[in-house]
Coordinates of C-alpha atoms in Angstrom, one line a residue:
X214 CA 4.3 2.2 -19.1
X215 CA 5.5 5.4 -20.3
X216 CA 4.9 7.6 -17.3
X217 CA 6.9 10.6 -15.0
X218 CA 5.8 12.1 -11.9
X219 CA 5.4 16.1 -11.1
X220 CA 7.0 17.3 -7.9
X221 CA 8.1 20.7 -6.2
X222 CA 9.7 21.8 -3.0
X223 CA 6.5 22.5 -1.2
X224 CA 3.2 22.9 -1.4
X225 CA 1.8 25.6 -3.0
X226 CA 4.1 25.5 -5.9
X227 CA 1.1 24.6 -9.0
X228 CA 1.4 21.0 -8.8
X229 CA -2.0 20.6 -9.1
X230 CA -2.7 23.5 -12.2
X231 CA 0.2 22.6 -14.1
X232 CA -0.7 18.7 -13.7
X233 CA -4.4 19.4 -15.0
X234 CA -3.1 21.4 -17.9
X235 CA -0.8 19.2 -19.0
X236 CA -3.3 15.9 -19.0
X237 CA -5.4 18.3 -20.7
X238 CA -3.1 18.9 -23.1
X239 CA -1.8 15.4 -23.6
X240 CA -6.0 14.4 -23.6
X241 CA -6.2 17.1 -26.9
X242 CA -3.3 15.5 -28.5
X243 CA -5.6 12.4 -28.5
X244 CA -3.4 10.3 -25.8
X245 CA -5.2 8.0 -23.4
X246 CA -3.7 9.7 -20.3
X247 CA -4.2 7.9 -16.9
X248 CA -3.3 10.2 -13.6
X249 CA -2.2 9.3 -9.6
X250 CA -1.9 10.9 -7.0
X251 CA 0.5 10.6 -4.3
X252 CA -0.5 10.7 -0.4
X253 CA -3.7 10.5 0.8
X254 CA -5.3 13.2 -0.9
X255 CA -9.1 13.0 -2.0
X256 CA -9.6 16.4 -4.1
X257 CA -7.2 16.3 -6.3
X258 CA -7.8 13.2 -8.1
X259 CA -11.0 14.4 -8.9
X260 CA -9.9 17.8 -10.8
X261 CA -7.6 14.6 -12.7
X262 CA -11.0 12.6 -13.2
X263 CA -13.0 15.9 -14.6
X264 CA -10.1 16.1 -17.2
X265 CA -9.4 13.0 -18.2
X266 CA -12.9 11.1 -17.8
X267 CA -11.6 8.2 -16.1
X268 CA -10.6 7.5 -12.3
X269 CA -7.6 8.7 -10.8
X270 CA -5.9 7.2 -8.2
X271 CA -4.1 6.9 -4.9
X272 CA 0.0 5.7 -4.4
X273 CA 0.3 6.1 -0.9
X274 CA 3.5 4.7 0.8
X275 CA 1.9 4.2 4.4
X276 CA -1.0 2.5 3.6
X277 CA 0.5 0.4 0.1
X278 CA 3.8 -1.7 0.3
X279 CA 6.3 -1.1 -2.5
X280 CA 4.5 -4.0 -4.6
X281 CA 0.7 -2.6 -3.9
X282 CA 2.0 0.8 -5.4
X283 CA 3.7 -0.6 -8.7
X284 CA 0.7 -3.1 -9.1
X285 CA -1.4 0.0 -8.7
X286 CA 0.3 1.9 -11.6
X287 CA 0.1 -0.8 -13.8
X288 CA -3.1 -1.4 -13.4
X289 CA -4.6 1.1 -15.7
X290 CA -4.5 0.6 -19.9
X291 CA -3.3 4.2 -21.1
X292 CA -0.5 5.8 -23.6
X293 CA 0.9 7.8 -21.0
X294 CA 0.2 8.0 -16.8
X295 CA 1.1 11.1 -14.8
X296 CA 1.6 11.1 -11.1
X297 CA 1.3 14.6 -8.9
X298 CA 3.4 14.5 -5.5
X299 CA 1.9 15.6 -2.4
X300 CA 3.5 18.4 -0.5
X301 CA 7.2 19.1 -0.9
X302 CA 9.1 16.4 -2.6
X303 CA 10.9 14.8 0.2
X304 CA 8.1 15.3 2.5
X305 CA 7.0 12.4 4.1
X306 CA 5.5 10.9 7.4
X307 CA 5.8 12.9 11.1
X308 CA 7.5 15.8 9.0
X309 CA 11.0 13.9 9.7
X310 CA 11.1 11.1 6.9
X311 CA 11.0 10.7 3.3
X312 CA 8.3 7.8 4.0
X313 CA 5.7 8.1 2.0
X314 CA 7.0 11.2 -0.1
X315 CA 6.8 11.7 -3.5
X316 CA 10.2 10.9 -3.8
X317 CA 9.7 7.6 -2.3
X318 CA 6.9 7.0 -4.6
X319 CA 9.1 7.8 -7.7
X320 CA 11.8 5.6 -6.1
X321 CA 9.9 2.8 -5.7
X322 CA 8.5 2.1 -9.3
X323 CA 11.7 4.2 -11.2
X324 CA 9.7 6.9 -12.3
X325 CA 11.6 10.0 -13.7
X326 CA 10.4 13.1 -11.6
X327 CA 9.9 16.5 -13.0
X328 CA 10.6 19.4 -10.4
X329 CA 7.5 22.8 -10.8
X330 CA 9.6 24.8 -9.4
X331 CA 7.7 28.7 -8.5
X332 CA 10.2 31.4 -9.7
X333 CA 8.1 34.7 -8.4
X334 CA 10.7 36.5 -7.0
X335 CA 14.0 34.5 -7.1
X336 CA 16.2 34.3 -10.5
X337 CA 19.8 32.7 -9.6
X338 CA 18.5 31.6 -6.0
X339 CA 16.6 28.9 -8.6
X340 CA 19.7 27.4 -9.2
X341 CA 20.9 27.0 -5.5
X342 CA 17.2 25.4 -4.8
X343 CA 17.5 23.5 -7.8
X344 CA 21.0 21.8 -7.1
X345 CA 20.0 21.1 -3.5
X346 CA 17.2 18.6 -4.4
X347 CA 19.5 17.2 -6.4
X348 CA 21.7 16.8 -4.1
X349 CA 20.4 15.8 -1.3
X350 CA 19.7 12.2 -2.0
X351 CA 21.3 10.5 -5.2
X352 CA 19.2 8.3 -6.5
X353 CA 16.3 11.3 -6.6
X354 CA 14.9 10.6 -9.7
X355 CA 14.4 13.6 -10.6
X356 CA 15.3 14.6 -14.8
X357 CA 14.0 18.2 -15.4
X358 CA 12.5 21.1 -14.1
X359 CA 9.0 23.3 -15.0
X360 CA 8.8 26.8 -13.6
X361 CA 6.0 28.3 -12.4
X362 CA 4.9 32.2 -12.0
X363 CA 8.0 33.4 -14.6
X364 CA 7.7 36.2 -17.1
X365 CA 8.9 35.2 -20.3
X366 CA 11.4 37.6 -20.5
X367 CA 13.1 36.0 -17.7
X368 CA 12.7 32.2 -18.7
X369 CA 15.2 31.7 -21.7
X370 CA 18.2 32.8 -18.8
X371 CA 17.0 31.0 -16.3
X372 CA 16.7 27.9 -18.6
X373 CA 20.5 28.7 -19.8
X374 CA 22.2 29.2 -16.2
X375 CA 19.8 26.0 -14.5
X376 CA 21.1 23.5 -17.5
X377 CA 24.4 25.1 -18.2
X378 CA 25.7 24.8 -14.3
X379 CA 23.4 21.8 -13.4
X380 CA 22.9 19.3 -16.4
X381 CA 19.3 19.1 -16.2
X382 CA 16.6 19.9 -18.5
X383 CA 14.2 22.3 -18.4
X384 CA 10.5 21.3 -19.9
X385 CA 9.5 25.1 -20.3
X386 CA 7.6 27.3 -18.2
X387 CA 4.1 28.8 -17.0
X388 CA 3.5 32.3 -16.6
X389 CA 2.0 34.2 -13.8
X390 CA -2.1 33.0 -15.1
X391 CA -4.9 35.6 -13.9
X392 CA -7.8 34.1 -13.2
X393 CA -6.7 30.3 -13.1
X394 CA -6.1 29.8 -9.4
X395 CA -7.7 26.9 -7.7
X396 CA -9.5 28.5 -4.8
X397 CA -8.6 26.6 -1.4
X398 CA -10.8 26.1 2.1
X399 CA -10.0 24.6 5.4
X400 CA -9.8 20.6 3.8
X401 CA -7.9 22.2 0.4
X402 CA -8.7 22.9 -2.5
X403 CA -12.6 23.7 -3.5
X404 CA -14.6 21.0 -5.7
X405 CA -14.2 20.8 -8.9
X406 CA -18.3 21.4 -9.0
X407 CA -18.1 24.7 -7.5
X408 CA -15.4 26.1 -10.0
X409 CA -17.4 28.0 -12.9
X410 CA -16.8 27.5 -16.2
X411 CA -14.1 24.9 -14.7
X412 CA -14.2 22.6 -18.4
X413 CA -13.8 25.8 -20.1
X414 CA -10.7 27.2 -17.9
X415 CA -9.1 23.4 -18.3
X416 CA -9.0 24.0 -22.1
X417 CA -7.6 27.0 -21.9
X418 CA -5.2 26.0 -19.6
X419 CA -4.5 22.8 -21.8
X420 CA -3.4 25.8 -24.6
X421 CA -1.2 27.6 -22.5
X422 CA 0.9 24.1 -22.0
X423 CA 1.2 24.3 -25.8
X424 CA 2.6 27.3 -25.5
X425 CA 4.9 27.5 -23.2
X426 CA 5.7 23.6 -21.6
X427 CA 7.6 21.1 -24.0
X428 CA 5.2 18.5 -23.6
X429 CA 7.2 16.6 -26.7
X430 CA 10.1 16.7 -24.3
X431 CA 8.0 15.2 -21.5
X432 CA 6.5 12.3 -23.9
X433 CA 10.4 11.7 -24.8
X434 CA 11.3 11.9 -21.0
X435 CA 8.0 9.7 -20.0
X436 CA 8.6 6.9 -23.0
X437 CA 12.4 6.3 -21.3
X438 CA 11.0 5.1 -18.3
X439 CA 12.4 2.0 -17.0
X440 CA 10.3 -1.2 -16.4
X441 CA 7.8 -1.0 -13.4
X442 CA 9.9 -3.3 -10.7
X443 CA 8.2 -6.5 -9.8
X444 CA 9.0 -7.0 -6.1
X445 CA 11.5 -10.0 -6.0
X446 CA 9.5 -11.7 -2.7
X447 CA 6.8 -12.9 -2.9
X448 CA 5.6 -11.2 0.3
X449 CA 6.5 -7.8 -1.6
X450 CA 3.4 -8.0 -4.0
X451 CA 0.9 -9.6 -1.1
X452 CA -1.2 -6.7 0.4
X453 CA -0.9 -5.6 3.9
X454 CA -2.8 -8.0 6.1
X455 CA -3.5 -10.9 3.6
X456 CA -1.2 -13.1 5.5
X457 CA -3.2 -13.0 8.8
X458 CA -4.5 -16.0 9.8
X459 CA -8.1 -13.5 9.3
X460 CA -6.7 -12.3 6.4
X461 CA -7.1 -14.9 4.0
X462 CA -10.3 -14.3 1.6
X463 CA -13.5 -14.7 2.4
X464 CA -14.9 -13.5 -1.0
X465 CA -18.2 -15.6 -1.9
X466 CA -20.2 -15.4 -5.1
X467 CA -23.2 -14.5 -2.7
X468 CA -23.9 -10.4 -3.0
X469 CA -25.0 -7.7 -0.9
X470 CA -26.5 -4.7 -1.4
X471 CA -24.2 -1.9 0.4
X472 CA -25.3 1.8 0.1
X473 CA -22.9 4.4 -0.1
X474 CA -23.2 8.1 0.8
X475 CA -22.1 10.6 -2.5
X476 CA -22.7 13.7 -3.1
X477 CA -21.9 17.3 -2.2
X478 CA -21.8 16.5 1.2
X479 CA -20.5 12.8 1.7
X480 CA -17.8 12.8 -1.3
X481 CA -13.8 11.9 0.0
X482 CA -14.0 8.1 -1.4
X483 CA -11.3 6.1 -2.8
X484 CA -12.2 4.7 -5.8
X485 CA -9.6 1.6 -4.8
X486 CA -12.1 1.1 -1.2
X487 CA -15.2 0.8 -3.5
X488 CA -13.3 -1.8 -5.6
X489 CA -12.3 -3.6 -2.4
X490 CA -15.9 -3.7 -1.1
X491 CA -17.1 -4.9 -5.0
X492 CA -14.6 -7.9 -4.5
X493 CA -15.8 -9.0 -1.3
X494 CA -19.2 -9.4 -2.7
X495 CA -21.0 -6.0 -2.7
X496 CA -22.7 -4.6 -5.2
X497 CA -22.5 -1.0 -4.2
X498 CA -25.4 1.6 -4.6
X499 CA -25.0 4.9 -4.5
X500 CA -27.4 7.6 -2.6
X501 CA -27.7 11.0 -1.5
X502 CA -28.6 12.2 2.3
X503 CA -28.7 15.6 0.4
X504 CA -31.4 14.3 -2.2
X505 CA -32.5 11.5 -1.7
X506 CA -35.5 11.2 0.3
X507 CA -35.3 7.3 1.6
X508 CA -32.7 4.6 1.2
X509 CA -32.3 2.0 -1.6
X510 CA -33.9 -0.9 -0.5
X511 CA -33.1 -3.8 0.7
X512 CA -29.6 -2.9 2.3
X513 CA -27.4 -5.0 4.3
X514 CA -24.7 -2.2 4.8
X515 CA -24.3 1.6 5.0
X516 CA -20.8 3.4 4.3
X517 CA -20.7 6.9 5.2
X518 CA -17.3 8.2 3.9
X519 CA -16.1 12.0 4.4
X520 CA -16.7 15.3 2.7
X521 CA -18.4 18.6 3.7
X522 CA -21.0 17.6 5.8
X523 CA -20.9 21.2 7.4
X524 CA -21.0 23.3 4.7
X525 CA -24.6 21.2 3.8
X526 CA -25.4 21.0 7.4
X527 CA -28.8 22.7 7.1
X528 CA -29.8 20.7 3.9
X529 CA -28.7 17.3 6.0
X530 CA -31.2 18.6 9.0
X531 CA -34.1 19.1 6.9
X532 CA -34.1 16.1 5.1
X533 CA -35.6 14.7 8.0
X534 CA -36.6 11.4 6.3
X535 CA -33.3 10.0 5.0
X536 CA -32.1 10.8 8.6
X537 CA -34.8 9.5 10.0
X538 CA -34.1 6.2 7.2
X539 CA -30.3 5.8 8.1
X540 CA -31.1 6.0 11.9
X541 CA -33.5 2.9 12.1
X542 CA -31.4 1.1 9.7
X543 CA -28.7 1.1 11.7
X544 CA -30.7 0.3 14.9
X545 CA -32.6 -2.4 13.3
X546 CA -29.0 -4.0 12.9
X547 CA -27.8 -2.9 8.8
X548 CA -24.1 -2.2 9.0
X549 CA -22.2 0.5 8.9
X550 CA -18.7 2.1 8.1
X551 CA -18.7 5.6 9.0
X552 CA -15.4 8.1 8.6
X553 CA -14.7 11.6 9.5
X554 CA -17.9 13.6 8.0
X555 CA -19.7 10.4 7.8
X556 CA -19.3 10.0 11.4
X557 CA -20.1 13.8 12.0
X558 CA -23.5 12.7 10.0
X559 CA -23.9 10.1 13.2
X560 CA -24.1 12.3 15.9
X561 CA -27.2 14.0 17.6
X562 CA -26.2 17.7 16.4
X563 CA -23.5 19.3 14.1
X564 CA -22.9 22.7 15.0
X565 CA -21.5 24.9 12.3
X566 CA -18.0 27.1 11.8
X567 CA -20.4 29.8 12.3
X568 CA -22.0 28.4 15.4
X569 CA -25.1 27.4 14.4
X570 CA -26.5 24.2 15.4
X571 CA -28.0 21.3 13.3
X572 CA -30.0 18.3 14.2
X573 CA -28.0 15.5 12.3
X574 CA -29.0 11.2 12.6
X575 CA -28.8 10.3 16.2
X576 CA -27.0 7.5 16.3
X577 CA -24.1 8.1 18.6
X578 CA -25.1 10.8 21.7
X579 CA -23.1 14.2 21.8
X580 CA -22.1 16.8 19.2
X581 CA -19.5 17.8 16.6
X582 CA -18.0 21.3 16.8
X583 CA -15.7 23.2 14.8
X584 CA -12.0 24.0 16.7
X585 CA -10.6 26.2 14.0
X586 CA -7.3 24.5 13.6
X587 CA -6.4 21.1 12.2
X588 CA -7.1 18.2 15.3
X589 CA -4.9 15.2 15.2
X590 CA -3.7 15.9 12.1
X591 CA -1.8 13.0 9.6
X592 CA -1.2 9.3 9.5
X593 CA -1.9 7.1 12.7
X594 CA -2.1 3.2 13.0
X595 CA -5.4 1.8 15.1
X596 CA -4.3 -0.9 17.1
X597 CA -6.1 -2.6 20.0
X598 CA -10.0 -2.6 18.6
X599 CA -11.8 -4.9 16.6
X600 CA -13.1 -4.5 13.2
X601 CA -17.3 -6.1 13.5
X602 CA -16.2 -8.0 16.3
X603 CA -13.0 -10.2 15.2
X604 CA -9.6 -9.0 15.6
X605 CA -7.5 -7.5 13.1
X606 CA -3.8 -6.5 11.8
X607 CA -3.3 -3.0 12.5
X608 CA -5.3 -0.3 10.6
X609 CA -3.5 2.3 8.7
X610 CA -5.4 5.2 8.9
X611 CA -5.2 9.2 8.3
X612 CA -6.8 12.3 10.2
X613 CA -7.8 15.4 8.6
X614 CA -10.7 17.6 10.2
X615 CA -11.2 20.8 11.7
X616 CA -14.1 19.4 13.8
X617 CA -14.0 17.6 16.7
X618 CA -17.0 15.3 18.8
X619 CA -17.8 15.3 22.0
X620 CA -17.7 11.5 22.2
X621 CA -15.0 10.3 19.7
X622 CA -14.9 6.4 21.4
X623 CA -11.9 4.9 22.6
X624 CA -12.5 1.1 21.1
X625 CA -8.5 2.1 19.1
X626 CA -5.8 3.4 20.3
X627 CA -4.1 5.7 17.6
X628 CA -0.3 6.1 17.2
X629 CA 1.0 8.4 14.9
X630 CA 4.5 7.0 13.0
X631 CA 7.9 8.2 14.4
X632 CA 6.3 10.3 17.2
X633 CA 5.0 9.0 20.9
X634 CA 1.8 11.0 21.0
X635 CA -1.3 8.4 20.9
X636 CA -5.4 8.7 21.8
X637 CA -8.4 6.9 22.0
X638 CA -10.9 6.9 19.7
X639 CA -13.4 4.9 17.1
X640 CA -16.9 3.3 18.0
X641 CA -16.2 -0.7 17.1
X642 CA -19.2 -2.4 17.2
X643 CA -20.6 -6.0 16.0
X644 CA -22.1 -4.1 13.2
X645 CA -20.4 -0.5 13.3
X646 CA -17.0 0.9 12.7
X647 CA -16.7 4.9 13.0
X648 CA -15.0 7.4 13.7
X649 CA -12.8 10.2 12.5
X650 CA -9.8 8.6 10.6
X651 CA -10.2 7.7 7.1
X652 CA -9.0 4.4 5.9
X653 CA -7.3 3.0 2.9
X654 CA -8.5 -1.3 2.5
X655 CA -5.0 -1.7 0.8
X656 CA -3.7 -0.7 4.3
X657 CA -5.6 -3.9 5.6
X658 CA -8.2 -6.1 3.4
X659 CA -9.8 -7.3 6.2
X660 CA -11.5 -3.9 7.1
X661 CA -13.6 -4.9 3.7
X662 CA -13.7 -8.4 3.8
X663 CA -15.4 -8.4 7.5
X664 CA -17.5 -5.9 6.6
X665 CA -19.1 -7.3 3.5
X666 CA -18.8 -11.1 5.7
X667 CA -21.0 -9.7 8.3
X668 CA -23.6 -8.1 5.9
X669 CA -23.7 -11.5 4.5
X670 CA -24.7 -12.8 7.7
X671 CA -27.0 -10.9 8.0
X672 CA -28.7 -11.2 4.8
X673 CA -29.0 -15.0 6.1

């Protein structure tokens, strides 16, 4: 698969502009482009999907094995596939490892790496920032450079002194762009919904890669790529979990209907967690506790994933009869997943980040509050729970929210990797499993496959 991957030092540098202009680009050229993102990130893949019409998806080192992440990448049928990092390129788990980096990412299925480097106010300093990613681990992967936020009176001598004293190529350049940057909020960047004239400001940005970016470079660079490893043990390619004595499959021609939460509100969903749940025996329907005024019928299960409940908080409240809907559902025994604004959904009230308070479902007593700040922020491992009442590998998980819950539950105890801090939390029921950490399936199958085997039970 011709492919390469789009890094930078740190976050902030236009990963994710120069990415979208460059599948929009490729996309006008008439190439079938398929995009990835690495890390756990939700919003990004979707300013990939508006682009290129077609899912993007998730290579995440914690929660996917070396084998999971090249089966992942090859799993798509395209001319070209482009992978953004996340953060800075070595950047990986607990701020002290190159676990789960883009690096490791690029590493792990041989993908050539292409550095967006921001010039605004360095010139030869480039060349000292440059050489030390270079440097710093040998096989890096890394084969060129893009800068960002340069004048083009400054580019053609910064191209000469970066591939004149380092021996790497430089794919061109993007200027300082009025009017293209991608707005951010407390979770990241704002949905691509919100952005005015968004498929307009793609296209142009597509041109400006014309301009400026050797995207014929980047094809040559991409078609080089070596062969996608295929893991030489077997264990390599099995996904975390399948080799549980619980983890063998308990997929079943018998379907059941599972309703999932997406819209405005409810929309931080791995496309990869949908496919899981699809395999176990779901046949997945979508609905709105924005819109919608009831459930879809006949539902054996309810995921609630995350997304913005509190910026919709009011529109939630007054939709008094899908709340009212979801809350006897669950008490009358339909199952349910529920993660980080899902589970905010759950509670009695929601108050606001301006204070205000909102009745929300019911389900679990107590309240969800804003703190300002990030709380348990990053990757933790659930341990010590049960998943629908059996017992499970441990759970992979990741925490982003600047809300917090008077009752969290303490059914899991979370560890975040390479650190000794830990906590309680997640409600683990016979037919519930919520709380704030969102959860990857590839991470551990049998989150879906007990799911979808208890809804089945149900059914019966």
């Amino acid at each position: 698969m011709p492919r390469f991957l789009l890094g930078a030092p740190a976050s902030g540098s236009g990963k994710t502009l120069i990415t979208c202009g460059i599948l929009q680009a490729l996309q006008a050229r008439g190439k079938a482009v398929a995009s990835f993102k690495c890390g756990p990130d939700y919003i990004d893949p979707m300013f990939h999907t508006k682009i290129i019409g077609a899912k993007s998806r998730n290579l995440d080192g914690f929660f996917l094995n070396q084998g999971q992440i090249c089966r992942e990448l090859t799993s798509v049928d395209c001319d070209i596939a482009i992978l953004e990092g996340v953060m800075g390129y070595y950047d990986g788990i607990a701020g002290i490892s190159t676990r789960a980096s883009a690096f490791e990412v690029a590493k792990w299925t041989k993908t050539p790496a292409v550095l967006i480097v921001d010039g605004k106010g360095m010139s030869v300093s480039v060349t000292a920032l440059i050489q030390g990613f270079l440097t710093y681990q040998t096989d890096n992967q890394i084969e060129g450079v893009i800068f960002n936020r340069v004048s083009p009176m400054l580019y053609p001598r910064l191209r000469k002194m970066v591939e004149e004293q380092l021996g790497i190529q430089v794919y061109g350049y993007v200027p300082e762009l009025k009017g293209f940057k991608l707005e951010s909020r407390h979770l990241g960047l704002k949905l691509p919904e919100e952005i005015k004239e968004l498929k307009d400001q793609m296209h142009l940005l597509g041109k400006q890669m014309e301009k400026t970016v050797d995207l014929d470079g980047l094809l040559k660079l991409a078609a080089q790529a070596e062969d996608i490893p295929v893991a030489e043990k077997k264990d390599d390619l099995v996904r975390k979990g399948d080799q549980g004595k619980r983890g063998k499959s308990i997929v079943q021609r018998e379907k059941v209907r599972i309703g999932v939460a997406k819209d405005e509100a409810f929309c931080f969903i791995y496309e990869e967690n949908l496919e899981a749940l699809r395999r176990a025996g779901a046949e997945v329907c979508f609905f709105s506790p924005i819109h919608d005024a009831e459930l879809p019928p006949e539902l054996e299960g309810i995921v609630l994933y995350g997304g913005y409940p509190e910026l919709f908080a009011e529109r939630l409240s007054t939709n008094v009869s899908m709340r009212t809907a979801v809350c006897e559902a669950i008490r009358q025994g339909v199952c349910c997943i529920a993660e980080c604004g899902g589970f905010m959904y759950l509670h009695e009230t929601l108050k606001d980040m301006e204070g205000k308070e909102y009745p929300m479902v019911g389900i679990f007593p107590g309240n969800t509050f804003y703190t300002g700040k990030l709380s348990r922020f990053g990757y933790v491992t659930l341990t010590e729970g049960t998943v629908f009442g059996e017992k499970t590998d441990p759970i992979t998980a990741h925490e982003f929210h600047y809300f917090d819950s008077t009752n969290c539950g303490d059914d899991f105890l979370a560890v975040k990797p390479l650190s000794e801090r830990s906590w309680r939390c997640m409600h683990a029921g016979e037919r519930i499993l919520a709380g704030y950490p969102h959860i990857h399936y590839g991470g551990n199958p049998q989150i879906a496959e007990l799911f979808i085997k208890k809804c089945k039970e149900r059914k019966r």
